[in-house]
Tab-separated table of C-alpha atoms in Angstrom:
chain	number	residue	atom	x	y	z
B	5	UNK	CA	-23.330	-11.694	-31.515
B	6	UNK	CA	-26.795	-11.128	-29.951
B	7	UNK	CA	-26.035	-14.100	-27.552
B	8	UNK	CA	-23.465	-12.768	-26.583
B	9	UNK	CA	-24.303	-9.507	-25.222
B	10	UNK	CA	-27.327	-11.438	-23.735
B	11	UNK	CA	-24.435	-14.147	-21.984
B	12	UNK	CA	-22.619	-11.211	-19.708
B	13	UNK	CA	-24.825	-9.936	-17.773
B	14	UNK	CA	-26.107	-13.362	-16.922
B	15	UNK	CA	-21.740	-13.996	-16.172
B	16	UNK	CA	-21.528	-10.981	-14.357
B	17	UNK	CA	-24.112	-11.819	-11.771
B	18	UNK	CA	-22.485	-15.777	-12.002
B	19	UNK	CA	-19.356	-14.358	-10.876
B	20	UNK	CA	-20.718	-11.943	-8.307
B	21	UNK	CA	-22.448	-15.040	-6.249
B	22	UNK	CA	-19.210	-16.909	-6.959
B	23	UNK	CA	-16.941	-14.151	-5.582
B	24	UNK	CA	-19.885	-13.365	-2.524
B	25	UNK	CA	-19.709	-17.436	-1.486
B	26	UNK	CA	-15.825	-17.673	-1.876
B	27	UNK	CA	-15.430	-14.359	-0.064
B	28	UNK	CA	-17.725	-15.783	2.857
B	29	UNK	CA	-15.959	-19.557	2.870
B	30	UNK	CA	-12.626	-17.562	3.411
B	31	UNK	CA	-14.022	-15.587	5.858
B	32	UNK	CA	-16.037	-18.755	7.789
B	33	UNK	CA	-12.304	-20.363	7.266
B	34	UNK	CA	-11.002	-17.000	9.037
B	35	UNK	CA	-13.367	-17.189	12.332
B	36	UNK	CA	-13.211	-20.710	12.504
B	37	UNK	CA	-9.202	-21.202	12.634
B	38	UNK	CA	-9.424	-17.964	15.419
B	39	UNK	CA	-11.919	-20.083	17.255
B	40	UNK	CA	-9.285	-23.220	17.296
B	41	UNK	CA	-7.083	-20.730	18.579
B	42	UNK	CA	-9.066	-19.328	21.032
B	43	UNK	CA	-9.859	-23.171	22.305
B	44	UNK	CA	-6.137	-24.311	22.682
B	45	UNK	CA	-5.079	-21.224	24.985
B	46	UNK	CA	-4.402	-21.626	28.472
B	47	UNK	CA	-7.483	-21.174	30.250
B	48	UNK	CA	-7.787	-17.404	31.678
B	49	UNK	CA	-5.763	-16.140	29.282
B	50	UNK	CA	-7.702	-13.061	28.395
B	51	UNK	CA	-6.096	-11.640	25.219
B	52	UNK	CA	-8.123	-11.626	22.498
B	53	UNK	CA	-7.222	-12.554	19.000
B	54	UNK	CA	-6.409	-10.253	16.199
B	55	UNK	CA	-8.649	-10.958	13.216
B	56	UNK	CA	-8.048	-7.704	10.626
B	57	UNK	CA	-6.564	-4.105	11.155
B	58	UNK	CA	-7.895	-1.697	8.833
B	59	UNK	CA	-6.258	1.557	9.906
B	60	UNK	CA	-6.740	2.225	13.068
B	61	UNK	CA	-9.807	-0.263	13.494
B	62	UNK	CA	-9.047	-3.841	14.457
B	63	UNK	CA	-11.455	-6.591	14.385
B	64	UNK	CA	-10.408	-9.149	17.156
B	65	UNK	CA	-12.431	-12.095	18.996
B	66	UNK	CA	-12.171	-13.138	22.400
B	67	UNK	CA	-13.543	-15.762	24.793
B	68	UNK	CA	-17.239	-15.121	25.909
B	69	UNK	CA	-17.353	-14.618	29.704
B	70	UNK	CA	-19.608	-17.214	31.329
B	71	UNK	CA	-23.119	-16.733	32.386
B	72	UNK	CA	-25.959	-18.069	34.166
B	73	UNK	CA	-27.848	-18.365	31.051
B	74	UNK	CA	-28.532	-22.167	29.762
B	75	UNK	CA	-26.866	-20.664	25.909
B	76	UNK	CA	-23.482	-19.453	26.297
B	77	UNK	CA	-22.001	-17.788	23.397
B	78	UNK	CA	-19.021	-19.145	21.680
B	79	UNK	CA	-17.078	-16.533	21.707
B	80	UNK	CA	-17.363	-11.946	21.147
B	81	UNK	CA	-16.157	-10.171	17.972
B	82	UNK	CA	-15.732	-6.495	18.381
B	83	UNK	CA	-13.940	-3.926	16.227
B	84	UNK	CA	-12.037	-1.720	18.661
B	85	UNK	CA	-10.859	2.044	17.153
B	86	UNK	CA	-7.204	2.766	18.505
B	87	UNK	CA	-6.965	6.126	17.461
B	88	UNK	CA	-9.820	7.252	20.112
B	89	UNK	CA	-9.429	4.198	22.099
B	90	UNK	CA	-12.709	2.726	22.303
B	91	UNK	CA	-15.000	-0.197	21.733
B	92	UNK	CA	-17.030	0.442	18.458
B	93	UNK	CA	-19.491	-2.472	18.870
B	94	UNK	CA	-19.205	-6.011	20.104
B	95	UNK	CA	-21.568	-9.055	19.048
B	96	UNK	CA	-21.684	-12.121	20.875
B	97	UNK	CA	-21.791	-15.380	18.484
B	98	UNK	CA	-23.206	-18.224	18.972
B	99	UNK	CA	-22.386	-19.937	16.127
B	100	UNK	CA	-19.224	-20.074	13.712
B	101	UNK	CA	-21.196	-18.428	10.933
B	102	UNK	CA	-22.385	-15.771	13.017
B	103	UNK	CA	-19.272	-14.802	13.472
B	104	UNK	CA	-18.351	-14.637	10.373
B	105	UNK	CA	-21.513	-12.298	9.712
B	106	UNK	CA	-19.912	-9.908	12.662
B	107	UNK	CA	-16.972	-9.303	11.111
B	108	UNK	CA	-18.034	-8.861	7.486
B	109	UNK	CA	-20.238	-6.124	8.978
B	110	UNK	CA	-17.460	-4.787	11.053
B	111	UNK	CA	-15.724	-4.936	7.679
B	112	UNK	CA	-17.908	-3.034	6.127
B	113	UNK	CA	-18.225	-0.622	9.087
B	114	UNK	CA	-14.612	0.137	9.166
B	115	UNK	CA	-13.003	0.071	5.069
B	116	UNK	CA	-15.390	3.064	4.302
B	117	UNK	CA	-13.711	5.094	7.319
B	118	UNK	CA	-9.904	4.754	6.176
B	119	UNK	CA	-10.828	4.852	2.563
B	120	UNK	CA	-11.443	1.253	1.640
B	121	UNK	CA	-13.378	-0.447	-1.191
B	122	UNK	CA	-16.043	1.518	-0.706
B	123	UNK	CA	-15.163	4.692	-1.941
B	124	UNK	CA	-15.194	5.378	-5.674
B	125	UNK	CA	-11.649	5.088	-6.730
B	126	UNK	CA	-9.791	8.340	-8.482
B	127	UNK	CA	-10.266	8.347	-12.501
C-alpha cells in the first residue's frame, strides 16, 4: 500500500509530460498542415489562414512579406481581437516549431480572457 501512494505522484507527473508532448505534436501537426496550406495558394493571395477562434480572438497565420534581409521568415502568426478590431501581437517564425510556440502563447493569452482553462472552474 505504501508503494502505492509513493507510484502516483511519480504517474501524475508521467502523464503531465505525456499530455505536454502530445499537446505540442498536435499543435506542431496544426502549424505545419497551415503552412502546406499557405504554400499551395496562388501566389498574392493575401488571406491569411484561420488557426483557432476563442471568442472573439482568432489565431491565424499568413505569408511573411519579403525583405531585404538574407533570413526570411516562414511565415507570421498573430491573434487578432474582433470585438475591438485590432492586432493583439504578431510573431514572425522562422521555423515550424516556432510557430507552434506562437500560438500556444497566443493560446494562453487569449482562453484566460473568454473564460478558458484557466480559470478555476465553479464547485
Amino acid at each position: 500500500m505504501a508503494e502505492l501512494a509513493i507510484m502516483r505522484p511519480t504517474n501524475k507527473a508521467r502523464g503531465f509530460v505525456v499530455g505536454r508532448a502530445l499537446e505540442y505534436n498536435f499543435t506542431t501537426l496544426r502549424i505545419s498542415r497551415a503552412y502546406v496550406s499557405l504554400l499551395s495558394r496562388p501566389e498574392g493571395d493575401a488571406t491569411a489562414i484561420s488557426l483557432a477562434w476563442i471568442g472573439d480572438y482568432e489565431i491565424r497565420m499568413h505569408a511573411a512579406s519579403p525583405t531585404g534581409a538574407a533570413k526570411q521568415p516562414l511565415f507570421i502568426v498573430d491573434i487578432f481581437d474582433h470585438d475591438a478590431q485590432l492586432f493583439i501581437d504578431s510573431r514572425a517564425c522562422y521555423s515550424i516549431a516556432e510557430g507552434a510556440v506562437a500560438f500556444d502563447e497566443f493560446l494562453h493569452m487569449a482562453e484566460p480572457a473568454v473564460g478558458g482553462a484557466h480559470c478555476n472552474p465553479p464547485v
